Coordinates of C-alpha atoms in Angstrom, one line a residue:
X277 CA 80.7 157.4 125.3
X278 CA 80.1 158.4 121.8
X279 CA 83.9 159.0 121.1
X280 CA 84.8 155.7 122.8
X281 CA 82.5 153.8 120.1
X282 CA 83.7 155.7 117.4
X283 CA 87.7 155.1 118.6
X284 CA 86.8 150.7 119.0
X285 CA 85.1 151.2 115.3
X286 CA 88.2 152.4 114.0
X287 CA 90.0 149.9 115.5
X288 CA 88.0 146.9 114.2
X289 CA 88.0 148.5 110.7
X290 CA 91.9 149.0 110.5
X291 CA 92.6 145.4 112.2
X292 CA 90.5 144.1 109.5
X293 CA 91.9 146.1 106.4
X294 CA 95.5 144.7 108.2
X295 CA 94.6 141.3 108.4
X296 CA 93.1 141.4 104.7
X297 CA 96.1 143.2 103.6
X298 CA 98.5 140.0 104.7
X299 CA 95.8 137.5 103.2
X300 CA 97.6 136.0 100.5
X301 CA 96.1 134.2 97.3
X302 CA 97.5 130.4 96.6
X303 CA 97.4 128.3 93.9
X304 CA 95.2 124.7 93.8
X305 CA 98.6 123.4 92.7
X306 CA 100.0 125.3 96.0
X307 CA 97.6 124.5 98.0
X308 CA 97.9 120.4 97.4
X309 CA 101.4 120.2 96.4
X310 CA 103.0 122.3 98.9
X311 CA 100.5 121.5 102.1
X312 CA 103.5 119.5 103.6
X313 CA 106.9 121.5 102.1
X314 CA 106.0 125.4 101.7
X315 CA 103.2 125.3 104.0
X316 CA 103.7 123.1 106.7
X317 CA 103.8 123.5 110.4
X318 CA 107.0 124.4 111.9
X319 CA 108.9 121.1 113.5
X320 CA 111.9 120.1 114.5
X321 CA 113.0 117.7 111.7
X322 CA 114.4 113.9 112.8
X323 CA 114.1 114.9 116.4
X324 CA 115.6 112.3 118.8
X325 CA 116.4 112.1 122.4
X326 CA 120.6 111.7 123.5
X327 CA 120.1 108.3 125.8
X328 CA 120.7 109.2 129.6
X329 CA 120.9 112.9 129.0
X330 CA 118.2 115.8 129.4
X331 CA 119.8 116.8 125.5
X332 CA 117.8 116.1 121.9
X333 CA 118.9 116.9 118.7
X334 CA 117.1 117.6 115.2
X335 CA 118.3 117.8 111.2
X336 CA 119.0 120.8 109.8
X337 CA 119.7 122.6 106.0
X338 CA 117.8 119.5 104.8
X339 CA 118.9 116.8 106.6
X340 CA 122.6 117.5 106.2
X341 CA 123.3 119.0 109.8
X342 CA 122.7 118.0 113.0
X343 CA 121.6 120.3 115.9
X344 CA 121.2 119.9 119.5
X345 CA 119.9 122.0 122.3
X346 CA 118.8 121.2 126.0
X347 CA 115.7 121.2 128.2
X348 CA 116.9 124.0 129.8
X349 CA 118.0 125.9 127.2
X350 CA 116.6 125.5 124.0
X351 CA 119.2 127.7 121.7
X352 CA 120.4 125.0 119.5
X353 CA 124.0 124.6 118.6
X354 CA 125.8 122.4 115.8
X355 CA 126.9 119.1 117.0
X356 CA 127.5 117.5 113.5
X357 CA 127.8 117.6 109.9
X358 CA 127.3 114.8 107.0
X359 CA 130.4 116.1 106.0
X360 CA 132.2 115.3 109.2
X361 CA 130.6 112.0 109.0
X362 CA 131.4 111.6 105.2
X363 CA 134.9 112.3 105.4
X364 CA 135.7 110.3 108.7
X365 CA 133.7 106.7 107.4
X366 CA 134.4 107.3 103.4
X367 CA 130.6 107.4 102.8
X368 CA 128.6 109.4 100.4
X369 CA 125.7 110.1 102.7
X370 CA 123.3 112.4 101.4
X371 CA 121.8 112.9 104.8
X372 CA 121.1 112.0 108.1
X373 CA 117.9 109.9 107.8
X374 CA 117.9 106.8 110.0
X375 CA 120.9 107.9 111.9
X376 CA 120.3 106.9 115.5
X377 CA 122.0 107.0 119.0
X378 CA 123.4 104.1 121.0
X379 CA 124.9 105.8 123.7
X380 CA 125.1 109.8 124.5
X381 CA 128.4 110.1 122.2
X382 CA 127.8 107.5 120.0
X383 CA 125.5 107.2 116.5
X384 CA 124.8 104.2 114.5
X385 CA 125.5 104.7 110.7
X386 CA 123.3 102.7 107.9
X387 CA 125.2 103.2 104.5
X388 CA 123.1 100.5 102.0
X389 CA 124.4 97.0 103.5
X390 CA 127.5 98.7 105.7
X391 CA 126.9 99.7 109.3
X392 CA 129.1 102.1 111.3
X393 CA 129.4 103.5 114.9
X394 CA 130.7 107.2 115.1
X395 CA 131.8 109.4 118.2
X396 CA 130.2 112.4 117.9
X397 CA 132.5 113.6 120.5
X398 CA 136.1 112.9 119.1
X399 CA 134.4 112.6 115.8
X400 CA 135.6 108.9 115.2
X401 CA 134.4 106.1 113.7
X402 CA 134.7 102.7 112.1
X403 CA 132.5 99.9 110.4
X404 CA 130.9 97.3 112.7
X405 CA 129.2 95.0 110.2
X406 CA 128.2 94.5 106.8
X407 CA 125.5 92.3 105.6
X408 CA 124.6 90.9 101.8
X409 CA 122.6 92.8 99.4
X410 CA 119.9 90.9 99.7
X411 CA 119.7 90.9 103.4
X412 CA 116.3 92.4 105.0
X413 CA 114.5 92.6 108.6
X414 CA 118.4 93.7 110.0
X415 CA 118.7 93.7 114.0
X416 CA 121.5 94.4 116.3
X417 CA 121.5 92.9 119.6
X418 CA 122.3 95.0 122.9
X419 CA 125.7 95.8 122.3
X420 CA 125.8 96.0 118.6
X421 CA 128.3 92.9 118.4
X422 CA 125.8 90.6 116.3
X423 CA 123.7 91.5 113.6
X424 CA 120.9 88.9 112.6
X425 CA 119.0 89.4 109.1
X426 CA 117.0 87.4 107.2
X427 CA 117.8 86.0 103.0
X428 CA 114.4 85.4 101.8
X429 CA 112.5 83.4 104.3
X430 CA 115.9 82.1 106.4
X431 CA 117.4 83.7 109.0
X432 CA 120.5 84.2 109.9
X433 CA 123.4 86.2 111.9
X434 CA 126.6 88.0 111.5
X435 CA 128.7 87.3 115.2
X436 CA 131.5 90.0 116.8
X437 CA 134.2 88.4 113.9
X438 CA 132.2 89.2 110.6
X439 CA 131.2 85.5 110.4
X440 CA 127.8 84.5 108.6
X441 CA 125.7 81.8 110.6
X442 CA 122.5 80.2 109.1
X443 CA 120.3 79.8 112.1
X444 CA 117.5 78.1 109.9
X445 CA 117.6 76.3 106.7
X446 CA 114.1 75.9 105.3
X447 CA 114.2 74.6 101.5
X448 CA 110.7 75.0 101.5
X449 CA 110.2 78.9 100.3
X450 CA 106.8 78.7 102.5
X451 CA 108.5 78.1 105.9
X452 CA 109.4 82.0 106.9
X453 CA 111.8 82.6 109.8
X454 CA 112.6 85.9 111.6
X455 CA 109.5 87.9 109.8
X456 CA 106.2 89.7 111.5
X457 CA 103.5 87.3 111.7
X458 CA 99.7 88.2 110.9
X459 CA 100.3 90.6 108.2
X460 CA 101.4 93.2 110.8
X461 CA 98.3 92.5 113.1
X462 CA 98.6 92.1 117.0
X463 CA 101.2 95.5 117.2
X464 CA 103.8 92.9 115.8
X465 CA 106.2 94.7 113.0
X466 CA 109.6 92.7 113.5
X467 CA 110.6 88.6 114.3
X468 CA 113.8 89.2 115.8
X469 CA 114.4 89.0 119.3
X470 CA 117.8 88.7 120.9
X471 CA 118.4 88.2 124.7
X472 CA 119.5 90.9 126.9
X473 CA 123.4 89.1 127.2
X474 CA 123.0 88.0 123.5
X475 CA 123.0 84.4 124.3
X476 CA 119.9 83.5 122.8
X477 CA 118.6 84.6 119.8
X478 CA 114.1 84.4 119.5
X479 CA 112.5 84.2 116.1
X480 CA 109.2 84.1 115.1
X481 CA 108.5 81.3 112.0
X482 CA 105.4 81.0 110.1
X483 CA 103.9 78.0 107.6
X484 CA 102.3 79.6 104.6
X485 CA 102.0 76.3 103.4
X486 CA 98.2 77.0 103.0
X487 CA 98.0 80.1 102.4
X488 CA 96.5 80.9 99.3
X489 CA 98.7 83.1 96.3
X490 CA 97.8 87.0 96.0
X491 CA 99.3 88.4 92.7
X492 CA 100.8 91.7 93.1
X493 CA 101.5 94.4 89.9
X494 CA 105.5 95.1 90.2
X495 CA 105.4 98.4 88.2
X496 CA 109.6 98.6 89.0
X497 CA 110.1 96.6 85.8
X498 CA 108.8 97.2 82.3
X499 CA 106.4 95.9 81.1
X500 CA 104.8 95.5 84.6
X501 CA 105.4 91.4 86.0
X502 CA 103.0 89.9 88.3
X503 CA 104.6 88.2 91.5
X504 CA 102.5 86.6 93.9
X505 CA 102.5 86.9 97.7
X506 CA 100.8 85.2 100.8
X507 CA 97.4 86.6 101.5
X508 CA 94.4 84.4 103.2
X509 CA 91.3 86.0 102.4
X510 CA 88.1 85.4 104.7
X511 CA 87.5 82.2 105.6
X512 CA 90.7 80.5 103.8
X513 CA 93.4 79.1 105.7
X514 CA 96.0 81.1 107.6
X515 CA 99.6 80.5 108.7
X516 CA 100.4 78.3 110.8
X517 CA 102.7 80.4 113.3
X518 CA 105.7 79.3 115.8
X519 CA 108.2 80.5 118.0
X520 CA 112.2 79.7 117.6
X521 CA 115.3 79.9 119.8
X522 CA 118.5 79.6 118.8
X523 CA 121.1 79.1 121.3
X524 CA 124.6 80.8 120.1
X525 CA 127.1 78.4 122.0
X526 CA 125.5 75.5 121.1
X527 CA 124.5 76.5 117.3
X528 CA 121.0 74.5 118.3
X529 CA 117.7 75.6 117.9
X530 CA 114.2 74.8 119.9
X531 CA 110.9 75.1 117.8
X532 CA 108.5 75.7 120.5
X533 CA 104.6 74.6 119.6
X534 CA 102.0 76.9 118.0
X535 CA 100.3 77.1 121.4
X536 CA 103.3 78.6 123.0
X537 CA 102.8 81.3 120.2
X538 CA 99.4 81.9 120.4
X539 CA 100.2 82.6 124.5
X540 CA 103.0 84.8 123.4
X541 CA 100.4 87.0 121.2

Protein backbone atom coordinates (compact mmCIF):
# COMPACT_ATOMS: atom_id res chain seq x y z
CA UNK A 1 0.00 0.00 0.00
CA UNK A 2 2.81 2.18 1.08
CA UNK A 3 4.74 1.67 -2.21
CA UNK A 4 1.60 2.23 -4.32
CA UNK A 5 1.35 5.85 -2.67
CA UNK A 6 4.85 6.54 -3.00
CA UNK A 7 4.79 5.26 -6.95
CA UNK A 8 1.10 7.85 -7.69
CA UNK A 9 3.38 10.71 -5.79
CA UNK A 10 5.90 10.35 -8.16
CA UNK A 11 3.73 10.36 -10.82
CA UNK A 12 1.87 13.67 -9.84
CA UNK A 13 5.29 15.28 -9.12
CA UNK A 14 6.82 14.41 -12.67
CA UNK A 15 3.44 15.19 -14.61
CA UNK A 16 3.70 18.47 -13.00
CA UNK A 17 7.47 19.36 -13.44
CA UNK A 18 6.34 18.18 -17.39
CA UNK A 19 3.52 20.31 -17.73
CA UNK A 20 5.54 23.29 -16.07
CA UNK A 21 8.41 22.48 -18.26
CA UNK A 22 6.20 23.18 -21.64
CA UNK A 23 4.57 26.37 -19.86
CA UNK A 24 5.81 29.01 -21.97
CA UNK A 25 6.20 32.87 -21.06
CA UNK A 26 4.30 35.47 -23.63
CA UNK A 27 4.58 38.85 -24.08
CA UNK A 28 1.49 41.60 -23.28
CA UNK A 29 2.20 42.55 -26.85
CA UNK A 30 1.77 38.66 -27.70
CA UNK A 31 -0.74 38.03 -25.76
CA UNK A 32 -3.10 41.00 -27.43
CA UNK A 33 -1.68 41.27 -30.77
CA UNK A 34 -1.32 37.70 -31.61
CA UNK A 35 -4.72 36.29 -29.68
CA UNK A 36 -6.21 35.85 -33.31
CA UNK A 37 -2.90 35.06 -35.69
CA UNK A 38 -0.10 33.06 -33.50
CA UNK A 39 -2.51 31.94 -31.00
CA UNK A 40 -5.59 31.20 -32.39
CA UNK A 41 -7.64 28.06 -32.49
CA UNK A 42 -7.08 25.79 -35.30
CA UNK A 43 -9.92 26.29 -38.27
CA UNK A 44 -10.45 25.57 -41.49
CA UNK A 45 -9.98 28.97 -43.16
CA UNK A 46 -13.01 30.26 -45.80
CA UNK A 47 -14.69 26.95 -45.35
CA UNK A 48 -17.71 26.40 -47.77
CA UNK A 49 -19.92 23.61 -48.73
CA UNK A 50 -19.72 22.32 -52.88
CA UNK A 51 -23.78 22.72 -53.69
CA UNK A 52 -25.36 19.16 -54.08
CA UNK A 53 -22.30 17.33 -52.98
CA UNK A 54 -21.27 15.71 -49.44
CA UNK A 55 -17.64 17.75 -50.48
CA UNK A 56 -16.32 21.31 -48.70
CA UNK A 57 -13.41 23.06 -49.30
CA UNK A 58 -11.14 25.63 -47.21
CA UNK A 59 -8.09 28.32 -48.07
CA UNK A 60 -4.84 27.38 -47.61
CA UNK A 61 -0.95 28.96 -47.56
CA UNK A 62 -2.86 32.22 -46.74
CA UNK A 63 -5.66 32.33 -48.76
CA UNK A 64 -3.87 31.46 -52.06
CA UNK A 65 -4.88 27.63 -52.31
CA UNK A 66 -7.83 25.98 -52.18
CA UNK A 67 -8.44 22.59 -50.55
CA UNK A 68 -11.15 20.10 -50.52
CA UNK A 69 -11.84 16.97 -48.70
CA UNK A 70 -15.11 14.87 -48.05
CA UNK A 71 -17.37 13.74 -45.28
CA UNK A 72 -16.17 10.55 -45.55
CA UNK A 73 -12.79 11.17 -45.78
CA UNK A 74 -11.40 14.08 -44.40
CA UNK A 75 -7.63 13.93 -46.02
CA UNK A 76 -7.80 17.09 -47.99
CA UNK A 77 -6.42 17.39 -51.47
CA UNK A 78 -5.61 20.54 -53.74
CA UNK A 79 -8.49 21.48 -55.95
CA UNK A 80 -7.16 25.00 -56.95
CA UNK A 81 -4.69 27.67 -57.03
CA UNK A 82 -4.94 31.63 -57.37
CA UNK A 83 -2.48 31.02 -59.81
CA UNK A 84 -4.59 28.74 -61.91
CA UNK A 85 -7.22 31.28 -61.47
CA UNK A 86 -4.88 34.24 -62.27
CA UNK A 87 -3.47 33.01 -65.32
CA UNK A 88 -6.75 31.58 -66.85
CA UNK A 89 -9.10 35.24 -66.12
CA UNK A 90 -5.84 37.68 -66.41
CA UNK A 91 -6.55 38.85 -62.79
CA UNK A 92 -4.13 39.79 -60.15
CA UNK A 93 -5.97 38.13 -57.26
CA UNK A 94 -4.15 38.11 -54.13
CA UNK A 95 -6.41 35.54 -52.75
CA UNK A 96 -9.37 33.73 -52.57
CA UNK A 97 -11.60 35.91 -50.21
CA UNK A 98 -15.21 36.16 -51.39
CA UNK A 99 -14.81 33.48 -53.92
CA UNK A 100 -18.00 31.36 -53.83
CA UNK A 101 -19.72 28.35 -55.54
CA UNK A 102 -22.61 28.37 -57.92
CA UNK A 103 -22.75 25.01 -58.95
CA UNK A 104 -20.37 21.85 -57.73
CA UNK A 105 -17.82 22.79 -60.66
CA UNK A 106 -18.35 26.18 -60.88
CA UNK A 107 -17.00 29.50 -58.67
CA UNK A 108 -17.98 32.99 -58.95
CA UNK A 109 -14.98 35.39 -59.21
CA UNK A 110 -15.24 39.25 -57.78
CA UNK A 111 -12.12 41.20 -59.22
CA UNK A 112 -12.94 45.11 -58.07
CA UNK A 113 -16.09 45.95 -60.52
CA UNK A 114 -15.37 42.56 -62.99
CA UNK A 115 -17.19 39.31 -62.22
CA UNK A 116 -16.17 35.94 -63.62
CA UNK A 117 -17.44 32.23 -63.58
CA UNK A 118 -14.53 29.56 -63.48
CA UNK A 119 -14.73 25.62 -63.92
CA UNK A 120 -12.82 24.30 -61.42
CA UNK A 121 -12.96 21.14 -63.29
CA UNK A 122 -11.57 21.96 -66.79
CA UNK A 123 -10.14 24.98 -65.21
CA UNK A 124 -12.06 27.52 -67.60
CA UNK A 125 -13.36 30.58 -67.26
CA UNK A 126 -14.67 33.86 -68.63
CA UNK A 127 -16.14 37.29 -67.48
CA UNK A 128 -19.95 37.56 -66.98
CA UNK A 129 -20.43 41.10 -66.02
CA UNK A 130 -18.88 44.17 -65.12
CA UNK A 131 -20.45 47.04 -63.29
CA UNK A 132 -19.24 50.98 -62.68
CA UNK A 133 -16.88 51.94 -60.10
CA UNK A 134 -19.22 53.43 -58.23
CA UNK A 135 -21.62 50.66 -58.13
CA UNK A 136 -22.62 49.11 -54.58
CA UNK A 137 -25.35 46.64 -52.98
CA UNK A 138 -24.29 44.15 -56.33
CA UNK A 139 -26.82 41.02 -56.74
CA UNK A 140 -27.06 38.31 -59.31
CA UNK A 141 -30.23 36.78 -59.89
CA UNK A 142 -30.69 32.77 -60.12
CA UNK A 143 -28.70 32.13 -63.01
CA UNK A 144 -26.15 34.74 -62.82
CA UNK A 145 -27.46 36.35 -66.23
CA UNK A 146 -28.50 39.90 -64.58
CA UNK A 147 -26.70 41.74 -62.22
CA UNK A 148 -28.68 44.67 -60.34
CA UNK A 149 -26.66 47.38 -58.25
CA UNK A 150 -27.33 50.44 -57.00
CA UNK A 151 -25.45 54.32 -58.08
CA UNK A 152 -26.02 56.30 -54.97
CA UNK A 153 -29.63 56.00 -54.03
CA UNK A 154 -30.90 54.57 -57.70
CA UNK A 155 -31.00 51.29 -58.65
CA UNK A 156 -30.39 49.73 -61.54
CA UNK A 157 -29.44 46.43 -63.63
CA UNK A 158 -27.00 44.99 -66.03
CA UNK A 159 -29.23 42.21 -68.33
CA UNK A 160 -27.62 38.82 -70.14
CA UNK A 161 -26.04 41.52 -73.11
CA UNK A 162 -23.96 43.84 -70.77
CA UNK A 163 -26.71 46.57 -71.11
CA UNK A 164 -27.25 49.12 -68.21
CA UNK A 165 -31.05 49.65 -67.22
CA UNK A 166 -32.15 52.48 -64.67
CA UNK A 167 -34.98 50.75 -62.86
CA UNK A 168 -35.57 54.05 -60.70
CA UNK A 169 -34.70 57.61 -61.28
CA UNK A 170 -35.18 59.57 -58.07
CA UNK A 171 -33.56 63.28 -58.47
CA UNK A 172 -34.30 63.71 -54.99
CA UNK A 173 -30.84 62.20 -53.19
CA UNK A 174 -33.39 61.32 -50.11
CA UNK A 175 -35.55 58.84 -52.09
CA UNK A 176 -33.19 55.42 -51.69
CA UNK A 177 -33.91 52.43 -53.89
CA UNK A 178 -32.55 48.83 -53.59
CA UNK A 179 -30.82 49.57 -49.92
CA UNK A 180 -31.58 47.78 -46.22
CA UNK A 181 -34.23 49.60 -44.57
CA UNK A 182 -34.14 50.39 -40.67
CA UNK A 183 -30.53 50.85 -40.30
CA UNK A 184 -30.04 47.02 -40.56
CA UNK A 185 -32.95 46.27 -37.91
CA UNK A 186 -35.66 43.49 -38.57
CA UNK A 187 -32.60 40.76 -39.80
CA UNK A 188 -32.84 43.02 -43.09
CA UNK A 189 -29.01 43.49 -44.66
CA UNK A 190 -29.84 43.75 -48.52
CA UNK A 191 -32.96 45.47 -50.84
CA UNK A 192 -32.57 43.41 -53.75
CA UNK A 193 -34.78 40.69 -54.56
CA UNK A 194 -35.07 39.03 -57.96
CA UNK A 195 -37.77 36.33 -58.79
CA UNK A 196 -36.96 32.81 -59.05
CA UNK A 197 -37.28 32.99 -63.39
CA UNK A 198 -35.74 36.54 -63.19
CA UNK A 199 -38.83 38.20 -64.38
CA UNK A 200 -39.41 40.44 -61.77
CA UNK A 201 -37.07 42.24 -59.96
CA UNK A 202 -38.23 43.49 -55.79
CA UNK A 203 -36.68 46.53 -54.21
CA UNK A 204 -37.08 47.92 -51.13
CA UNK A 205 -37.19 52.11 -51.32
CA UNK A 206 -37.10 54.41 -48.40
CA UNK A 207 -38.05 58.39 -47.88
CA UNK A 208 -35.42 59.96 -45.74
CA UNK A 209 -37.08 63.04 -46.46
CA UNK A 210 -37.39 63.61 -42.65
CA UNK A 211 -34.90 62.16 -41.43
CA UNK A 212 -32.73 64.32 -39.55
CA UNK A 213 -28.61 64.84 -40.80
CA UNK A 214 -25.88 62.81 -38.55
CA UNK A 215 -22.37 64.18 -39.36
CA UNK A 216 -19.84 61.59 -39.64
CA UNK A 217 -15.62 62.19 -39.29
CA UNK A 218 -14.20 60.74 -42.81
CA UNK A 219 -10.68 60.25 -41.49
CA UNK A 220 -9.79 58.78 -45.43
CA UNK A 221 -8.96 62.34 -46.41
CA UNK A 222 -6.69 64.87 -44.84
CA UNK A 223 -7.55 66.99 -42.97
CA UNK A 224 -10.52 64.96 -41.76
CA UNK A 225 -14.21 66.30 -43.78
CA UNK A 226 -17.41 65.90 -42.19
CA UNK A 227 -20.15 64.23 -44.38
CA UNK A 228 -23.51 63.80 -43.07
CA UNK A 229 -25.73 60.73 -43.15
CA UNK A 230 -29.40 59.70 -42.22
CA UNK A 231 -29.87 58.92 -38.61
CA UNK A 232 -33.35 59.62 -36.63
CA UNK A 233 -32.64 59.77 -33.10
CA UNK A 234 -35.43 59.04 -30.44
CA UNK A 235 -38.51 60.45 -30.94
CA UNK A 236 -37.61 62.20 -34.42
CA UNK A 237 -39.06 61.14 -37.57
CA UNK A 238 -38.10 58.00 -39.43
CA UNK A 239 -38.16 56.84 -43.01
CA UNK A 240 -40.89 56.45 -44.63
CA UNK A 241 -40.36 52.76 -46.22
CA UNK A 242 -41.93 51.01 -49.53
CA UNK A 243 -41.75 48.15 -51.57
CA UNK A 244 -40.97 48.18 -55.54
CA UNK A 245 -41.32 45.83 -58.57
CA UNK A 246 -39.97 46.21 -61.60
CA UNK A 247 -41.11 44.07 -64.32
CA UNK A 248 -38.25 43.31 -66.94
CA UNK A 249 -40.41 42.82 -70.17
CA UNK A 250 -42.32 45.68 -69.66
CA UNK A 251 -39.50 48.11 -68.23
CA UNK A 252 -42.56 49.28 -65.60
CA UNK A 253 -42.43 49.52 -62.15
CA UNK A 254 -45.32 49.10 -59.16
CA UNK A 255 -44.68 51.11 -55.87
CA UNK A 256 -46.67 49.14 -53.61
CA UNK A 257 -48.00 51.22 -50.24
CA UNK A 258 -46.09 51.58 -46.98
CA UNK A 259 -48.68 49.14 -45.45
CA UNK A 260 -47.75 46.43 -47.84
CA UNK A 261 -44.18 46.95 -46.29
CA UNK A 262 -44.85 47.07 -42.87
CA UNK A 263 -46.77 43.42 -43.60
CA UNK A 264 -43.71 42.31 -45.44
CA UNK A 265 -41.47 43.14 -42.16
Amino acid sequence: MMNKKILLTFAFFIAVVSMQAQLKKISLDEAVMQQNRAFRADKLLGFQWIPNTNRYVYFADTFTKMMTANTKDSKASELITLTDINKELGTKLKNFAGVTFIDANTLLITDAANYYTYNVATKTGKLIQTTSEIGENPTFDANHANLAFTEKNNLYYYNSSKEKIAVTNETNEAIVSGQFIARNEFGINNGIFWSPKATFLAFYQKDQTDVADYPLLDINETPGKLENIKYPMIGQKSERPRVGIYNLATKKQLLLPQEAMLMII
